[in-house]
PDB file of C-alpha atoms in Angstrom:
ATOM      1  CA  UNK A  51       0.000   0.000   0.000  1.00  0.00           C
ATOM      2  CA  UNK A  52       1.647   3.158  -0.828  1.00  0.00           C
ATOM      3  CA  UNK A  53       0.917   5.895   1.744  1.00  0.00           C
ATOM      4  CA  UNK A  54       1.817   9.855   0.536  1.00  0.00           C
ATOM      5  CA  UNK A  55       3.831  11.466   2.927  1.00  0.00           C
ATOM      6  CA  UNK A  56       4.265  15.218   3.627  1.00  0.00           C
ATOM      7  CA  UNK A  57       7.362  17.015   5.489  1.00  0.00           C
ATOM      8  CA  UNK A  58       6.779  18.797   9.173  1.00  0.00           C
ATOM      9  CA  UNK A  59       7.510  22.145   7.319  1.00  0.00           C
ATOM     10  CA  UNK A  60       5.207  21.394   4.300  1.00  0.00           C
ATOM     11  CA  UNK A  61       2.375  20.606   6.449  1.00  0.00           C
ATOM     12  CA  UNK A  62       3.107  24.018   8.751  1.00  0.00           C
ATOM     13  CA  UNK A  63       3.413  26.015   5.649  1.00  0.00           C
ATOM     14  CA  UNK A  64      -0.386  24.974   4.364  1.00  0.00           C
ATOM     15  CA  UNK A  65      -1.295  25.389   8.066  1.00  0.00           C
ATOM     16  CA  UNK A  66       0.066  28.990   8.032  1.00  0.00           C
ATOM     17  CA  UNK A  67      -1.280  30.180   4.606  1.00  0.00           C
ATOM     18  CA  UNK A  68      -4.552  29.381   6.003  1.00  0.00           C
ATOM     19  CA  UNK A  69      -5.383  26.161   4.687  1.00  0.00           C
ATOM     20  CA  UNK A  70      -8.205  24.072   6.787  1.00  0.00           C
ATOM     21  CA  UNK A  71      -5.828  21.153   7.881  1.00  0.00           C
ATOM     22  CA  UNK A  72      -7.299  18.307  10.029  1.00  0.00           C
ATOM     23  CA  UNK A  73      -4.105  16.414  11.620  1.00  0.00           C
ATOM     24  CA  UNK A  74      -4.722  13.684  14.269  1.00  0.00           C
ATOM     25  CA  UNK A  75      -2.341  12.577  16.768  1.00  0.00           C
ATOM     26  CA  UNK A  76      -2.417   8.420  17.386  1.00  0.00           C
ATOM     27  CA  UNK A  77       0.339   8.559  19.624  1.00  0.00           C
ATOM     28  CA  UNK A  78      -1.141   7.405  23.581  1.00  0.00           C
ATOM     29  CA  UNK A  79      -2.297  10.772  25.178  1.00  0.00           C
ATOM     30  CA  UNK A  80       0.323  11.028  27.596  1.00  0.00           C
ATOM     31  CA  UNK A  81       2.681  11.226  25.103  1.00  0.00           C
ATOM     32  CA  UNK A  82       0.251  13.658  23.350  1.00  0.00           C
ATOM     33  CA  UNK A  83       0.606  15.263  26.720  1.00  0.00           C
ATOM     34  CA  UNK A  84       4.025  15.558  26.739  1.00  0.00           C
ATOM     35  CA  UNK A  85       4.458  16.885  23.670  1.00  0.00           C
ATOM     36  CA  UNK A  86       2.589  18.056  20.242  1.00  0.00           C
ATOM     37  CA  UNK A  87       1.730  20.326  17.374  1.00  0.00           C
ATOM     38  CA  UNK A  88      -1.046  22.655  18.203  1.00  0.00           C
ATOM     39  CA  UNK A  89      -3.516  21.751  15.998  1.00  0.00           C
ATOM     40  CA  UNK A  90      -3.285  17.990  16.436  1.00  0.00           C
ATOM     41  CA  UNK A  91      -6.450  16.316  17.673  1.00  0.00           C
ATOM     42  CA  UNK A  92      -5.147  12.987  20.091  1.00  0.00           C
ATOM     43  CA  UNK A  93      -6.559   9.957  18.966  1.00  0.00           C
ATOM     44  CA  UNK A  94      -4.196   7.193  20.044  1.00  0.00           C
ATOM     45  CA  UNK A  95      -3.842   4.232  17.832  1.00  0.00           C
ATOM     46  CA  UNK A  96      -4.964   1.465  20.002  1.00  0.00           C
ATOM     47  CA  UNK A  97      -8.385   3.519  20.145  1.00  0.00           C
ATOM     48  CA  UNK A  98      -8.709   4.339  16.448  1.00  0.00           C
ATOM     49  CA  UNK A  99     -11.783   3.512  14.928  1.00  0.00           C
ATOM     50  CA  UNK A 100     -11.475   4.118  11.455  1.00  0.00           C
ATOM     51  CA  UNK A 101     -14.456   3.378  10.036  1.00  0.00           C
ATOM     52  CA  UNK A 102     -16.151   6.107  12.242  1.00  0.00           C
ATOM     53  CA  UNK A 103     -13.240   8.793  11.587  1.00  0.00           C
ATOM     54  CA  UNK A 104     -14.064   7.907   8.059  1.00  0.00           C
ATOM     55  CA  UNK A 105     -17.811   8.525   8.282  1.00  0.00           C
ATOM     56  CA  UNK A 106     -17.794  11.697  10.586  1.00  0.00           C
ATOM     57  CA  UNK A 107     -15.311  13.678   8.088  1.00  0.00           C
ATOM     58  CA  UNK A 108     -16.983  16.531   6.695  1.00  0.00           C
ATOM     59  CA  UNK A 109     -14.913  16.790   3.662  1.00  0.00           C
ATOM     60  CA  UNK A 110     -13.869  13.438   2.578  1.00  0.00           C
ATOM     61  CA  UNK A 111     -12.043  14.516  -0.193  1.00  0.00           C
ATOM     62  CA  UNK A 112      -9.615  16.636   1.451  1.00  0.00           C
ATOM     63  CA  UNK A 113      -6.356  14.710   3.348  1.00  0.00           C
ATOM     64  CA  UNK A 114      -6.655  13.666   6.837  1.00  0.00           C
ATOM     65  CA  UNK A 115      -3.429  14.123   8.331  1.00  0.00           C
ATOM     66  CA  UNK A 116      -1.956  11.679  10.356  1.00  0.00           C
ATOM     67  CA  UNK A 117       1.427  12.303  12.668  1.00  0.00           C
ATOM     68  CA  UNK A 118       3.127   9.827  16.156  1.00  0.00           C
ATOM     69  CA  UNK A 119       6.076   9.880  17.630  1.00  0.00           C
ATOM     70  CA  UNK A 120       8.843   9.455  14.651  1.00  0.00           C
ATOM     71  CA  UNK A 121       6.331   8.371  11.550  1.00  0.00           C
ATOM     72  CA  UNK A 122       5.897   4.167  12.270  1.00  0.00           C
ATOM     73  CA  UNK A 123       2.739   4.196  13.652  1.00  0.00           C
ATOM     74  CA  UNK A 124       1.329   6.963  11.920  1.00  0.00           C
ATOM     75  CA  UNK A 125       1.868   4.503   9.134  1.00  0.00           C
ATOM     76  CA  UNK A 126      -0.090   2.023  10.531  1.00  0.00           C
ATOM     77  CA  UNK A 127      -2.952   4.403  11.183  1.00  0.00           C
ATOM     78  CA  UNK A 128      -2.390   5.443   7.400  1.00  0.00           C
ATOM     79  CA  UNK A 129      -3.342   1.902   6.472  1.00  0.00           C
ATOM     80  CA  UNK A 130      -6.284   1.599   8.709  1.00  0.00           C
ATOM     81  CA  UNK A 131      -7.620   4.573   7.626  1.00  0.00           C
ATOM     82  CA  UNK A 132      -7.173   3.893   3.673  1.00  0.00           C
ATOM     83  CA  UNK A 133      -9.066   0.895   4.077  1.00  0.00           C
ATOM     84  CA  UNK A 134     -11.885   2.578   5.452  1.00  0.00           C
ATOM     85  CA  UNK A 135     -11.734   5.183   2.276  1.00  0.00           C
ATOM     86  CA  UNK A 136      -9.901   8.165   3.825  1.00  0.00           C
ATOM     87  CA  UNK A 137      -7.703  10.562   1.834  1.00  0.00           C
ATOM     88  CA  UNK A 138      -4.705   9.967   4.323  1.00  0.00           C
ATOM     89  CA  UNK A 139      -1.028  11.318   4.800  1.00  0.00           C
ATOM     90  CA  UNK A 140       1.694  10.484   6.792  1.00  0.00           C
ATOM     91  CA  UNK A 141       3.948  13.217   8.450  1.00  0.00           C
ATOM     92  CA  UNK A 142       7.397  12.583   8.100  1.00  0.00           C
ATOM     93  CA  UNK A 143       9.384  11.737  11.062  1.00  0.00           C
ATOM     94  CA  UNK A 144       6.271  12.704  13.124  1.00  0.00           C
ATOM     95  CA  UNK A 145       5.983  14.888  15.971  1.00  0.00           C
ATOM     96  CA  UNK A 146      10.023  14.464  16.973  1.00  0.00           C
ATOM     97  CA  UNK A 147      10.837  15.906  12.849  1.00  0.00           C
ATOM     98  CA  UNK A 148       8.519  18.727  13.501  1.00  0.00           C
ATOM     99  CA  UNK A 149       9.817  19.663  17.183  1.00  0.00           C
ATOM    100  CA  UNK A 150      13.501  19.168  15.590  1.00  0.00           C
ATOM    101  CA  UNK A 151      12.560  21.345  12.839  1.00  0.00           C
ATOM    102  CA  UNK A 152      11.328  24.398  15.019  1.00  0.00           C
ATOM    103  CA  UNK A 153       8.251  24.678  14.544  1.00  0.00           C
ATOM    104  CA  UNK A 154       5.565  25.607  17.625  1.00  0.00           C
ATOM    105  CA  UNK A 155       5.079  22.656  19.625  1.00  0.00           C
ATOM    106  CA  UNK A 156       2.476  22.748  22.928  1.00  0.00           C
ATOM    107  CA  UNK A 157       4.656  21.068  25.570  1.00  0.00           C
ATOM    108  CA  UNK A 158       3.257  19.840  28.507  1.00  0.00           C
ATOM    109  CA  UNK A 159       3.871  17.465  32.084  1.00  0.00           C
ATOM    110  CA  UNK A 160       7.368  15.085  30.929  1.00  0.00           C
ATOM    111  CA  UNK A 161       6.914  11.284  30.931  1.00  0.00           C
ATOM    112  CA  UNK A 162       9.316   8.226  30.188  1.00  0.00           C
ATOM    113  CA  UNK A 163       8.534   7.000  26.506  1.00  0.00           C
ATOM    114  CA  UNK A 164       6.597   4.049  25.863  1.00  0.00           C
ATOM    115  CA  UNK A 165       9.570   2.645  23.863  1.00  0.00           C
ATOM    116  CA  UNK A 166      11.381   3.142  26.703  1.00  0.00           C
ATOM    117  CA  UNK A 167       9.038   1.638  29.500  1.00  0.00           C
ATOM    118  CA  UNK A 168       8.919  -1.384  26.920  1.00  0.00           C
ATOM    119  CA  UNK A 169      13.044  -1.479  26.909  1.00  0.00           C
ATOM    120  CA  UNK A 170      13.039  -1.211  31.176  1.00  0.00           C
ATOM    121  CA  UNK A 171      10.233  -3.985  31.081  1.00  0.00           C
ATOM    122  CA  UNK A 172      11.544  -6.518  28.925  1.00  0.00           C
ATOM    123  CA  UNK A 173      15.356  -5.751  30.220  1.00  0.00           C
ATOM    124  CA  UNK A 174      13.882  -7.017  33.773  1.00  0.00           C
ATOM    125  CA  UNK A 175      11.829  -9.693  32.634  1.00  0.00           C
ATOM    126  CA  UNK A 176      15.065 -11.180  30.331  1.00  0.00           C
ATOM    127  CA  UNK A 177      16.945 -10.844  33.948  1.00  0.00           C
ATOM    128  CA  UNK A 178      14.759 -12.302  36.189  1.00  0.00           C
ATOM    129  CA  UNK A 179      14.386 -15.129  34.214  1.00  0.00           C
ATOM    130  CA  UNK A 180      18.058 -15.325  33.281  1.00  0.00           C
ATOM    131  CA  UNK A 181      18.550 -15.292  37.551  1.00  0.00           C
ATOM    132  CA  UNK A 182      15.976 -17.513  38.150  1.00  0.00           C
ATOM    133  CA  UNK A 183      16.874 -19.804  35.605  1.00  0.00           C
ATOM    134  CA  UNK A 184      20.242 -20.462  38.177  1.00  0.00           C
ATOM    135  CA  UNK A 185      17.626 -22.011  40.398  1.00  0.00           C
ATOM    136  CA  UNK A 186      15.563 -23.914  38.202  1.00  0.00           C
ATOM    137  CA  UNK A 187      16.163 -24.212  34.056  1.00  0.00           C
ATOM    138  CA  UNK A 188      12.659 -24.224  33.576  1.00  0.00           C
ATOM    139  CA  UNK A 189      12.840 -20.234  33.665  1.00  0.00           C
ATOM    140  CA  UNK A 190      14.920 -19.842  31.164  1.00  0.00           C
ATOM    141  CA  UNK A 191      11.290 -19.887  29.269  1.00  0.00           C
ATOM    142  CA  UNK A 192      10.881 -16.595  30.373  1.00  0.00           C
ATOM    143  CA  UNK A 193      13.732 -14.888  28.815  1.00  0.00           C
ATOM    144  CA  UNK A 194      13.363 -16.943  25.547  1.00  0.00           C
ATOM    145  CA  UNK A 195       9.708 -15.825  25.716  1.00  0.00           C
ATOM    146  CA  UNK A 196      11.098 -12.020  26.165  1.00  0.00           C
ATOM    147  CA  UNK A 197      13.638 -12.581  23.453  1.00  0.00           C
ATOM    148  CA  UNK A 198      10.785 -13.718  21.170  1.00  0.00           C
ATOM    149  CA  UNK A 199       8.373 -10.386  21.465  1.00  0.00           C
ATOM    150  CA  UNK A 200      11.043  -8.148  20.577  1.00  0.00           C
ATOM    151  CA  UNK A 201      11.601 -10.614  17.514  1.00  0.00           C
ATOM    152  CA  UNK A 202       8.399 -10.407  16.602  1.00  0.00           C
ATOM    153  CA  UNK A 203       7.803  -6.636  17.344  1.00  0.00           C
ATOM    154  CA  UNK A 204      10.922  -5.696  15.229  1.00  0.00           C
ATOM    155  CA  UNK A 205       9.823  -7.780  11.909  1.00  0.00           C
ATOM    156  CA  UNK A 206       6.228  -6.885  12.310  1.00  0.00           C
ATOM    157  CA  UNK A 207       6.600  -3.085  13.709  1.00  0.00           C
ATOM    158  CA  UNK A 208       3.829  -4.408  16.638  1.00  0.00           C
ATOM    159  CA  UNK A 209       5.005  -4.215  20.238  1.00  0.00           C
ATOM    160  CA  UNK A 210       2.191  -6.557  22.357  1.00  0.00           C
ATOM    161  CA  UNK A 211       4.484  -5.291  25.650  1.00  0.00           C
ATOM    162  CA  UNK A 212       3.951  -1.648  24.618  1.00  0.00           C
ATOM    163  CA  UNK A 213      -0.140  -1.941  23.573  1.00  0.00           C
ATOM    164  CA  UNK A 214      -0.399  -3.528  27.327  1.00  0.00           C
ATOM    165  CA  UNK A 215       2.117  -0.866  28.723  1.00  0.00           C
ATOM    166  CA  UNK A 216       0.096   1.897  27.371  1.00  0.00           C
ATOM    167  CA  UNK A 217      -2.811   0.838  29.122  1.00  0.00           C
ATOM    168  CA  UNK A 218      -1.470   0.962  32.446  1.00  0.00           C
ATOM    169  CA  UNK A 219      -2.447   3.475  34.763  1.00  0.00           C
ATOM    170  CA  UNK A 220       0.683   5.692  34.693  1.00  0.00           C
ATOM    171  CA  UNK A 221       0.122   6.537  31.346  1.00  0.00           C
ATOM    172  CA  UNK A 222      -3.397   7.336  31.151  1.00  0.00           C
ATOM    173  CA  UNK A 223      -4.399  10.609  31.033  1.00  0.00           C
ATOM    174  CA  UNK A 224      -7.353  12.253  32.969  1.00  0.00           C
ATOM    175  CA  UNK A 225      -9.532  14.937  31.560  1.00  0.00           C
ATOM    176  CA  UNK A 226      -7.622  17.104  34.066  1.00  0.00           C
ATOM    177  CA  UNK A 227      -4.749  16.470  33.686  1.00  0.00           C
ATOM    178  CA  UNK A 228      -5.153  16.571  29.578  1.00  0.00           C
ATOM    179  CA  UNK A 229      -6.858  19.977  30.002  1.00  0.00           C
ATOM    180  CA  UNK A 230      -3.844  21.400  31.699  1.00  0.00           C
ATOM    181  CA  UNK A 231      -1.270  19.767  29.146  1.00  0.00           C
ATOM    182  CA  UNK A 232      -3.483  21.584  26.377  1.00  0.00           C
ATOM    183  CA  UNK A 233      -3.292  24.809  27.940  1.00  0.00           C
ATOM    184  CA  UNK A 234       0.862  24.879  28.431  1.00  0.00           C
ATOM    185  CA  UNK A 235       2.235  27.955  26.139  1.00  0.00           C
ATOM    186  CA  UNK A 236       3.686  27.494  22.883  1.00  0.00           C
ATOM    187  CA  UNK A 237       6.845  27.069  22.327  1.00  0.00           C
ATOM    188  CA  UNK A 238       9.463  26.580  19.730  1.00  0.00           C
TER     189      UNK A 238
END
């Protein structure tokens, strides 16, 4: 499936010359919280429902687009949303391109990454059951089991640790707390 793409700056320039642009975030919102381009709506991709962002879009014809952290899962929201018969595009490099870039950003209450939470996890599952596995082989399961996630995450770009870690409740966001990360200053 080929998916257009469009560069941080491209997409701020349309923005800017007063172009109607509807960009949605699918990153999890407290990494929307943290961190994103002020006229990105936050709807993570573990919630996406395609089919209804499809049918509630005023103008069909024009793009939808779609920006995460660095571009991969925006991607996979892309695909989603082409089946469902949305004019999509991808931002490059995603919401890290368009902070490294310069452009306004709304930044918000700091949080440890979800790619990072998903490193720590899996580091201390591979040595618990390496340690345990001194005591009785049978644990050595446990780091093989570890060892075969990231496997599969890496060849097909879906992290089962991170969709669970992202449901947790330190990185849920309250309508509080999301009101107050929306209404941090601007900043380049």
């Amino acid at each position: 499936m080929n998916i257009n793409t469009i560069s941080p700056k491209q997409l701020h320039n349309l923005f800017e010359a007063g172009n109607a642009i509807e960009l949605i975030d699918v990153r999890t919102p407290v990494e929307y919280r943290e961190v994103h381009v002020p006229f990105a709506m936050n709807v993570s991709l573990h919630e996406l429902d395609a089919g209804k962002v499809a049918a509630s879009r005023k103008t069909a014809a024009e793009p939808l687009y779609v920006i995460c952290r660095s571009g991969s899962r925006g991607n996979q929201a892309c695909e989603k949303l082409l089946a469902a018969g949305c004019n999509v595009v991808n931002v490059e490099g995603g919401t890290q391109a368009w902070d490294q870039a310069g452009l306004p950003v709304v930044r918000g209450k700091k949080t440890i990454s979800l790619e990072r939470q998903v490193r720590i996890a899996a580091g201390c599952l591979v040595l618990v059951g390496s340690a345990l596995a001194l005591l009785d082989i049978r644990f050595v399961g446990l780091a093989a089991f570890v060892g075969a996630g990231l496997v599969f995450a890496g060849v097909t770009d879906t992290c089962g640790m991170g969709m669970m870690l992202a449901r947790m409740p330190w990185n849920r966001v309250t309508k509080e707390s999301s009101a107050n990360g929306a209404a941090c200053a601007h900043s380049n």
